[in-house]
mmCIF file of C-alpha atoms in Angstrom:
data_model
loop_
_atom_site.group_PDB
_atom_site.id
_atom_site.type_symbol
_atom_site.label_atom_id
_atom_site.label_comp_id
_atom_site.label_asym_id
_atom_site.label_seq_id
_atom_site.Cartn_x
_atom_site.Cartn_y
_atom_site.Cartn_z
ATOM 1 C CA MET W 1 -109.524 -28.572 0.148
ATOM 2 C CA SER W 2 -110.386 -32.198 -0.018
ATOM 3 C CA GLU W 3 -113.076 -33.458 2.429
ATOM 4 C CA ASN W 4 -110.316 -35.603 3.874
ATOM 5 C CA SER W 5 -107.841 -32.665 4.420
ATOM 6 C CA ILE W 6 -106.622 -31.933 7.814
ATOM 7 C CA ILE W 7 -105.425 -28.311 8.596
ATOM 8 C CA ALA W 8 -102.300 -27.820 10.675
ATOM 9 C CA ALA W 9 -103.259 -26.798 14.262
ATOM 10 C CA ASP W 10 -100.126 -24.912 15.112
ATOM 11 C CA GLY W 11 -100.651 -21.971 12.787
ATOM 12 C CA ALA W 12 -98.689 -23.314 9.707
ATOM 13 C CA ASN W 13 -100.380 -22.829 6.396
ATOM 14 C CA LEU W 14 -100.407 -26.626 5.672
ATOM 15 C CA GLU W 15 -102.920 -29.271 4.717
ATOM 16 C CA PHE W 16 -102.666 -32.916 5.197
ATOM 17 C CA ILE W 17 -104.198 -36.102 3.877
ATOM 18 C CA LYS W 18 -103.521 -39.216 5.862
ATOM 19 C CA ARG W 19 -102.282 -42.474 4.052
ATOM 20 C CA PRO W 20 -103.019 -45.113 6.584
ATOM 21 C CA ASN W 21 -100.680 -48.244 6.762
ATOM 22 C CA GLU W 22 -103.565 -50.700 6.319
ATOM 23 C CA GLU W 23 -104.918 -48.927 3.168
ATOM 24 C CA ARG W 24 -101.619 -49.204 1.376
ATOM 25 C CA GLY W 25 -101.267 -51.471 -1.610
ATOM 26 C CA ASN W 26 -99.928 -54.662 0.038
ATOM 27 C CA ALA W 27 -98.894 -58.079 -1.320
ATOM 28 C CA ASP W 28 -97.181 -61.002 0.371
ATOM 29 C CA HIS W 29 -95.398 -63.201 -2.241
ATOM 30 C CA GLY W 30 -93.622 -65.297 0.358
ATOM 31 C CA TRP W 31 -90.115 -64.171 -0.742
ATOM 32 C CA LEU W 32 -91.264 -60.613 -0.752
ATOM 33 C CA LYS W 33 -93.614 -58.658 1.551
ATOM 34 C CA THR W 34 -94.235 -55.194 0.081
ATOM 35 C CA PHE W 35 -96.404 -52.125 0.622
ATOM 36 C CA HIS W 36 -97.221 -49.586 -2.100
ATOM 37 C CA THR W 37 -97.954 -45.978 -1.245
ATOM 38 C CA PHE W 38 -98.773 -45.363 -5.034
ATOM 39 C CA ASN W 39 -100.017 -47.517 -7.900
ATOM 40 C CA PHE W 40 -97.594 -50.393 -8.654
ATOM 41 C CA ALA W 41 -97.693 -53.855 -10.160
ATOM 42 C CA ASP W 42 -101.320 -55.215 -9.505
ATOM 43 C CA TYR W 43 -102.185 -52.482 -7.113
ATOM 44 C CA TYR W 44 -104.210 -49.673 -8.501
ATOM 45 C CA ASP W 45 -106.241 -46.794 -7.007
ATOM 46 C CA PRO W 46 -106.992 -43.679 -9.126
ATOM 47 C CA ARG W 47 -106.256 -41.407 -6.257
ATOM 48 C CA PHE W 48 -102.659 -42.551 -5.957
ATOM 49 C CA GLU W 49 -100.940 -42.211 -9.286
ATOM 50 C CA LYS W 50 -98.219 -39.865 -8.100
ATOM 51 C CA HIS W 51 -97.713 -36.757 -5.821
ATOM 52 C CA GLY W 52 -95.758 -34.065 -7.866
ATOM 53 C CA CYS W 53 -92.722 -35.714 -9.175
ATOM 54 C CA LEU W 54 -92.878 -38.602 -6.648
ATOM 55 C CA ARG W 55 -94.207 -41.795 -8.381
ATOM 56 C CA VAL W 56 -93.172 -44.787 -6.121
ATOM 57 C CA ILE W 57 -92.670 -45.376 -2.322
ATOM 58 C CA ASN W 58 -92.509 -49.242 -1.839
ATOM 59 C CA GLU W 59 -91.647 -50.594 1.611
ATOM 60 C CA ASP W 60 -90.067 -53.955 0.932
ATOM 61 C CA ARG W 61 -88.969 -56.914 2.938
ATOM 62 C CA VAL W 62 -87.077 -59.558 0.895
ATOM 63 C CA GLU W 63 -86.164 -63.040 2.227
ATOM 64 C CA PRO W 64 -82.536 -64.258 2.108
ATOM 65 C CA LYS W 65 -81.273 -65.610 -1.299
ATOM 66 C CA GLU W 66 -84.095 -63.837 -2.909
ATOM 67 C CA GLY W 67 -84.697 -60.497 -4.845
ATOM 68 C CA PHE W 68 -85.472 -58.683 -7.882
ATOM 69 C CA GLY W 69 -83.721 -60.254 -10.986
ATOM 70 C CA THR W 70 -82.145 -58.261 -13.790
ATOM 71 C CA HIS W 71 -84.774 -56.033 -15.342
ATOM 72 C CA ALA W 72 -84.810 -52.680 -17.202
ATOM 73 C CA HIS W 73 -85.840 -49.206 -16.329
ATOM 74 C CA ARG W 74 -85.721 -45.902 -18.221
ATOM 75 C CA GLU W 75 -86.677 -42.145 -17.489
ATOM 76 C CA PHE W 76 -86.897 -42.689 -13.608
ATOM 77 C CA GLU W 77 -84.687 -41.641 -10.717
ATOM 78 C CA ILE W 78 -84.758 -44.814 -8.558
ATOM 79 C CA PHE W 79 -83.351 -44.866 -5.012
ATOM 80 C CA SER W 80 -83.099 -47.172 -2.162
ATOM 81 C CA TYR W 81 -83.046 -46.377 1.559
ATOM 82 C CA ILE W 82 -81.922 -49.264 3.540
ATOM 83 C CA VAL W 83 -83.503 -49.874 6.885
ATOM 84 C CA ASP W 84 -82.165 -53.241 7.985
ATOM 85 C CA GLY W 85 -80.240 -56.127 6.455
ATOM 86 C CA ALA W 86 -78.036 -56.002 3.388
ATOM 87 C CA LEU W 87 -79.073 -55.503 -0.317
ATOM 88 C CA GLU W 88 -76.794 -56.315 -3.244
ATOM 89 C CA HIS W 89 -77.030 -54.163 -6.381
ATOM 90 C CA ARG W 90 -75.696 -55.099 -9.846
ATOM 91 C CA ASP W 91 -76.268 -52.995 -12.948
ATOM 92 C CA SER W 92 -75.420 -52.678 -16.691
ATOM 93 C CA MET W 93 -73.119 -49.733 -15.894
ATOM 94 C CA GLY W 94 -70.727 -52.286 -14.042
ATOM 95 C CA ASN W 95 -71.715 -51.157 -10.540
ATOM 96 C CA VAL W 96 -71.629 -53.959 -7.903
ATOM 97 C CA GLU W 97 -72.442 -52.831 -4.326
ATOM 98 C CA ILE W 98 -73.628 -54.317 -1.073
ATOM 99 C CA MET W 99 -75.726 -51.762 0.826
ATOM 100 C CA LYS W 100 -76.486 -51.766 4.553
ATOM 101 C CA ARG W 101 -78.378 -49.760 7.095
ATOM 102 C CA GLY W 102 -77.740 -46.147 6.591
ATOM 103 C CA ASP W 103 -76.892 -46.314 2.858
ATOM 104 C CA VAL W 104 -78.797 -44.603 0.158
ATOM 105 C CA GLN W 105 -78.153 -45.587 -3.404
ATOM 106 C CA LEU W 106 -79.693 -43.755 -6.411
ATOM 107 C CA THR W 107 -79.788 -45.034 -9.906
ATOM 108 C CA SER W 108 -80.609 -42.210 -12.629
ATOM 109 C CA ALA W 109 -82.019 -44.633 -15.491
ATOM 110 C CA GLY W 110 -82.140 -41.899 -18.088
ATOM 111 C CA THR W 111 -81.978 -43.399 -21.463
ATOM 112 C CA GLY W 112 -81.943 -47.016 -19.966
ATOM 113 C CA ILE W 113 -80.352 -49.283 -17.595
ATOM 114 C CA ARG W 114 -80.684 -52.955 -16.378
ATOM 115 C CA HIS W 115 -80.115 -53.821 -12.771
ATOM 116 C CA SER W 116 -80.786 -56.490 -10.063
ATOM 117 C CA GLU W 117 -81.342 -56.038 -6.413
ATOM 118 C CA LYS W 118 -81.039 -59.136 -4.122
ATOM 119 C CA THR W 119 -80.625 -59.872 -0.547
ATOM 120 C CA SER W 120 -77.020 -60.380 0.627
ATOM 121 C CA GLY W 121 -76.278 -62.619 3.575
ATOM 122 C CA THR W 122 -78.589 -64.791 5.758
ATOM 123 C CA GLN W 123 -80.999 -62.200 7.108
ATOM 124 C CA PRO W 124 -83.957 -60.599 5.329
ATOM 125 C CA VAL W 125 -83.537 -57.052 3.969
ATOM 126 C CA HIS W 126 -85.927 -54.238 4.644
ATOM 127 C CA PHE W 127 -85.678 -51.083 2.471
ATOM 128 C CA LEU W 128 -87.597 -48.363 0.816
ATOM 129 C CA GLN W 129 -87.605 -48.243 -3.020
ATOM 130 C CA ILE W 130 -88.435 -44.801 -4.001
ATOM 131 C CA TRP W 131 -88.999 -43.545 -7.672
ATOM 132 C CA SER W 132 -89.185 -39.867 -9.003
ATOM 133 C CA VAL W 133 -89.761 -38.547 -12.452
ATOM 134 C CA PRO W 134 -86.771 -36.599 -13.817
ATOM 135 C CA SER W 135 -87.082 -32.987 -14.820
ATOM 136 C CA THR W 136 -85.296 -33.669 -18.054
ATOM 137 C CA ARG W 137 -85.634 -36.793 -20.346
ATOM 138 C CA GLY W 138 -82.885 -38.402 -22.257
ATOM 139 C CA LEU W 139 -80.245 -38.032 -19.488
ATOM 140 C CA SER W 140 -77.242 -40.406 -19.595
ATOM 141 C CA PRO W 141 -77.504 -43.099 -16.952
ATOM 142 C CA ASN W 142 -75.700 -42.636 -13.613
ATOM 143 C CA TYR W 143 -75.277 -44.106 -10.205
ATOM 144 C CA TYR W 144 -74.541 -42.608 -6.807
ATOM 145 C CA HIS W 145 -74.084 -43.782 -3.233
ATOM 146 C CA ARG W 146 -74.010 -42.109 0.261
ATOM 147 C CA HIS W 147 -74.119 -43.254 3.855
ATOM 148 C CA PHE W 148 -75.778 -41.473 6.731
ATOM 149 C CA SER W 149 -75.232 -42.798 10.261
ATOM 150 C CA ASP W 150 -77.845 -43.164 12.960
ATOM 151 C CA GLU W 151 -75.991 -40.731 14.983
ATOM 152 C CA GLU W 152 -76.462 -38.033 12.431
ATOM 153 C CA LYS W 153 -80.230 -38.756 12.133
ATOM 154 C CA ARG W 154 -80.612 -38.452 15.923
ATOM 155 C CA GLN W 155 -79.283 -35.041 15.839
ATOM 156 C CA GLY W 156 -81.970 -33.646 13.521
ATOM 157 C CA TRP W 157 -83.219 -33.876 9.945
ATOM 158 C CA VAL W 158 -80.651 -35.151 7.624
ATOM 159 C CA ALA W 159 -80.787 -34.332 3.825
ATOM 160 C CA VAL W 160 -80.213 -37.742 2.323
ATOM 161 C CA VAL W 161 -81.295 -36.827 -1.203
ATOM 162 C CA GLY W 162 -81.142 -33.398 -2.777
ATOM 163 C CA LYS W 163 -81.992 -31.768 -6.160
ATOM 164 C CA GLN W 164 -79.023 -31.825 -8.401
ATOM 165 C CA GLY W 165 -77.545 -28.339 -9.045
ATOM 166 C CA ASP W 166 -78.772 -26.861 -5.622
ATOM 167 C CA GLU W 167 -76.269 -25.688 -3.092
ATOM 168 C CA GLY W 168 -74.468 -28.518 -1.282
ATOM 169 C CA VAL W 169 -75.467 -31.286 -3.792
ATOM 170 C CA SER W 170 -72.422 -32.951 -5.252
ATOM 171 C CA ASP W 171 -72.516 -34.877 -8.400
ATOM 172 C CA GLU W 172 -69.876 -37.298 -7.259
ATOM 173 C CA ARG W 173 -70.555 -40.933 -7.478
ATOM 174 C CA GLU W 174 -69.296 -41.348 -3.740
ATOM 175 C CA GLY W 175 -69.403 -38.317 -1.600
ATOM 176 C CA THR W 176 -70.741 -36.413 1.293
ATOM 177 C CA GLY W 177 -73.999 -34.448 1.525
ATOM 178 C CA PRO W 178 -77.291 -35.393 -0.234
ATOM 179 C CA THR W 179 -77.474 -38.071 -2.893
ATOM 180 C CA PRO W 180 -78.118 -36.041 -6.192
ATOM 181 C CA VAL W 181 -81.467 -36.566 -7.950
ATOM 182 C CA HIS W 182 -82.639 -35.013 -11.207
ATOM 183 C CA SER W 183 -86.103 -34.100 -9.957
ATOM 184 C CA PRO W 184 -87.401 -31.158 -7.771
ATOM 185 C CA LEU W 185 -87.199 -33.173 -4.646
ATOM 186 C CA TRP W 186 -85.359 -33.245 -1.318
ATOM 187 C CA LEU W 187 -85.622 -36.186 1.096
ATOM 188 C CA TYR W 188 -84.743 -35.756 4.945
ATOM 189 C CA ALA W 189 -84.450 -38.606 7.428
ATOM 190 C CA THR W 190 -84.437 -38.522 11.235
ATOM 191 C CA LEU W 191 -84.697 -40.782 14.214
ATOM 192 C CA LEU W 192 -86.812 -38.985 16.747
ATOM 193 C CA ALA W 193 -86.753 -40.032 20.492
ATOM 194 C CA PRO W 194 -89.881 -40.194 22.658
ATOM 195 C CA GLY W 195 -90.939 -36.868 24.065
ATOM 196 C CA LYS W 196 -88.814 -34.860 21.416
ATOM 197 C CA THR W 197 -90.088 -32.520 18.721
ATOM 198 C CA ILE W 198 -88.401 -31.653 15.357
ATOM 199 C CA GLU W 199 -89.184 -29.012 12.778
ATOM 200 C CA ARG W 200 -88.456 -28.616 9.181
ATOM 201 C CA PRO W 201 -89.553 -25.752 6.732
ATOM 202 C CA LEU W 202 -91.149 -27.060 3.335
ATOM 203 C CA ASN W 203 -89.541 -24.804 0.610
ATOM 204 C CA LEU W 204 -91.412 -26.444 -2.289
ATOM 205 C CA SER W 205 -95.243 -26.849 -3.003
ATOM 206 C CA LYS W 206 -95.788 -30.436 -1.678
ATOM 207 C CA GLY W 207 -94.494 -32.813 0.899
ATOM 208 C CA TYR W 208 -94.952 -36.446 2.109
ATOM 209 C CA LEU W 209 -94.207 -37.784 5.558
ATOM 210 C CA HIS W 210 -93.473 -41.337 6.113
ATOM 211 C CA VAL W 211 -93.153 -43.334 9.250
ATOM 212 C CA VAL W 212 -90.969 -46.373 8.667
ATOM 213 C CA GLN W 213 -92.289 -49.543 9.922
ATOM 214 C CA THR W 214 -89.250 -50.520 12.155
ATOM 215 C CA SER W 215 -90.902 -52.672 14.711
ATOM 216 C CA GLY W 216 -91.860 -55.508 12.351
ATOM 217 C CA TYR W 217 -94.017 -56.366 9.421
ATOM 218 C CA ASN W 218 -97.667 -55.491 10.002
ATOM 219 C CA ASP W 219 -100.423 -55.165 7.305
ATOM 220 C CA GLY W 220 -103.159 -54.141 9.665
ATOM 221 C CA LYS W 221 -103.829 -51.159 11.899
ATOM 222 C CA PRO W 222 -100.511 -49.525 12.612
ATOM 223 C CA LYS W 223 -98.525 -50.018 15.781
ATOM 224 C CA GLY W 224 -95.131 -49.116 17.254
ATOM 225 C CA ALA W 225 -93.750 -45.534 17.088
ATOM 226 C CA GLN W 226 -96.308 -42.812 17.276
ATOM 227 C CA VAL W 227 -95.872 -39.221 16.213
ATOM 228 C CA LYS W 228 -98.058 -36.055 16.158
ATOM 229 C CA VAL W 229 -97.763 -33.667 13.196
ATOM 230 C CA SER W 230 -98.330 -29.888 13.230
ATOM 231 C CA GLY W 231 -100.670 -30.472 16.312
ATOM 232 C CA ALA W 232 -103.308 -31.944 14.046
ATOM 233 C CA LEU W 233 -102.489 -35.448 12.833
ATOM 234 C CA GLU W 234 -101.198 -38.628 14.525
ATOM 235 C CA LEU W 235 -99.299 -41.175 12.637
ATOM 236 C CA ARG W 236 -97.879 -44.594 13.497
ATOM 237 C CA GLU W 237 -95.462 -47.040 11.789
ATOM 238 C CA GLY W 238 -96.439 -47.494 8.123
ATOM 239 C CA ASP W 239 -98.704 -44.460 7.953
ATOM 240 C CA GLY W 240 -97.947 -41.513 5.857
ATOM 241 C CA ALA W 241 -99.381 -38.006 4.984
ATOM 242 C CA PHE W 242 -99.600 -36.048 1.845
ATOM 243 C CA ILE W 243 -98.741 -32.421 2.522
ATOM 244 C CA SER W 244 -99.933 -29.350 0.562
ATOM 245 C CA ASN W 245 -97.845 -26.221 1.262
ATOM 246 C CA LYS W 246 -100.145 -23.262 1.088
ATOM 247 C CA GLY W 247 -97.588 -20.756 1.936
ATOM 248 C CA GLU W 248 -93.848 -20.180 1.740
ATOM 249 C CA GLY W 249 -91.428 -21.954 4.041
ATOM 250 C CA GLU W 250 -94.265 -23.418 6.186
ATOM 251 C CA ILE W 251 -92.993 -25.300 9.201
ATOM 252 C CA VAL W 252 -93.721 -29.055 9.622
ATOM 253 C CA ARG W 253 -93.488 -29.894 13.249
ATOM 254 C CA VAL W 254 -93.255 -33.574 14.399
ATOM 255 C CA GLU W 255 -93.401 -34.636 18.045
ATOM 256 C CA ASN W 256 -92.831 -38.190 19.227
ATOM 257 C CA VAL W 257 -95.846 -38.953 21.465
ATOM 258 C CA GLY W 258 -95.174 -42.639 21.775
ATOM 259 C CA ASP W 259 -92.775 -44.623 23.824
ATOM 260 C CA THR W 260 -90.182 -45.779 21.156
ATOM 261 C CA GLU W 261 -87.918 -44.093 18.764
ATOM 262 C CA ALA W 262 -89.599 -43.128 15.441
ATOM 263 C CA GLU W 263 -87.704 -43.413 11.936
ATOM 264 C CA LEU W 264 -89.227 -40.541 9.827
ATOM 265 C CA LEU W 265 -88.802 -39.654 6.099
ATOM 266 C CA LEU W 266 -89.966 -36.248 4.917
ATOM 267 C CA PHE W 267 -90.118 -35.434 1.195
ATOM 268 C CA ASP W 268 -90.043 -31.727 0.040
ATOM 269 C CA LEU W 269 -90.937 -31.531 -3.630
ATOM 270 C CA ASP W 270 -92.821 -30.068 -6.619
#
């Protein structure tokens, strides 16, 4: 166990390492304000190369009429989780889409694609850009899109991304259920009201919990929504926690101990 590990206080065989908001990689480019959970661009820390197959979690805010121009990717699964505003996606497979809150878009880059991501409309866009390493190299590029409402997320954990081939995961470009990913990874999202508690078993060896920074950009000590995890760890907006699953099907329990709704993302992965 790392000297920074925190053991679950509710009997679950889980260990946590906190990733504080103010310690994430951070850059303000004017047109782009970004946080990096893992090494990315000019940010590097040898402790944060990856976590299992999870390689990138960037929390981005892009100003109107700005964005990421056409660029190439290969051998990554790249997905976007839209928090606020609208994001226009264009790629070399001919896909053109404007994504809004509740949308999840996944590009399986495989042998290679080119794409652009730019703000659509007059308001900034706030989204999470997430990359995972595929289990198989040399896949044909592909594109998927799903939508998940706030109402669904207020009812409990919603599987927004799921391992392709697992039960309930469709390979259709547009469809229902989780967005398919070619990695050993599931991603769940929820909106948790103050005073409420939610649980989710981890079925794989690792996890990561992220509290979305919904109350506004903040590169200092975290503010806003506040949750307590497995009776042992308190997180606020922008904070995250690496999770080691030391058992089988161990339960992650999250309680909203603050006074505002919390938007949470929970990864279950190898």
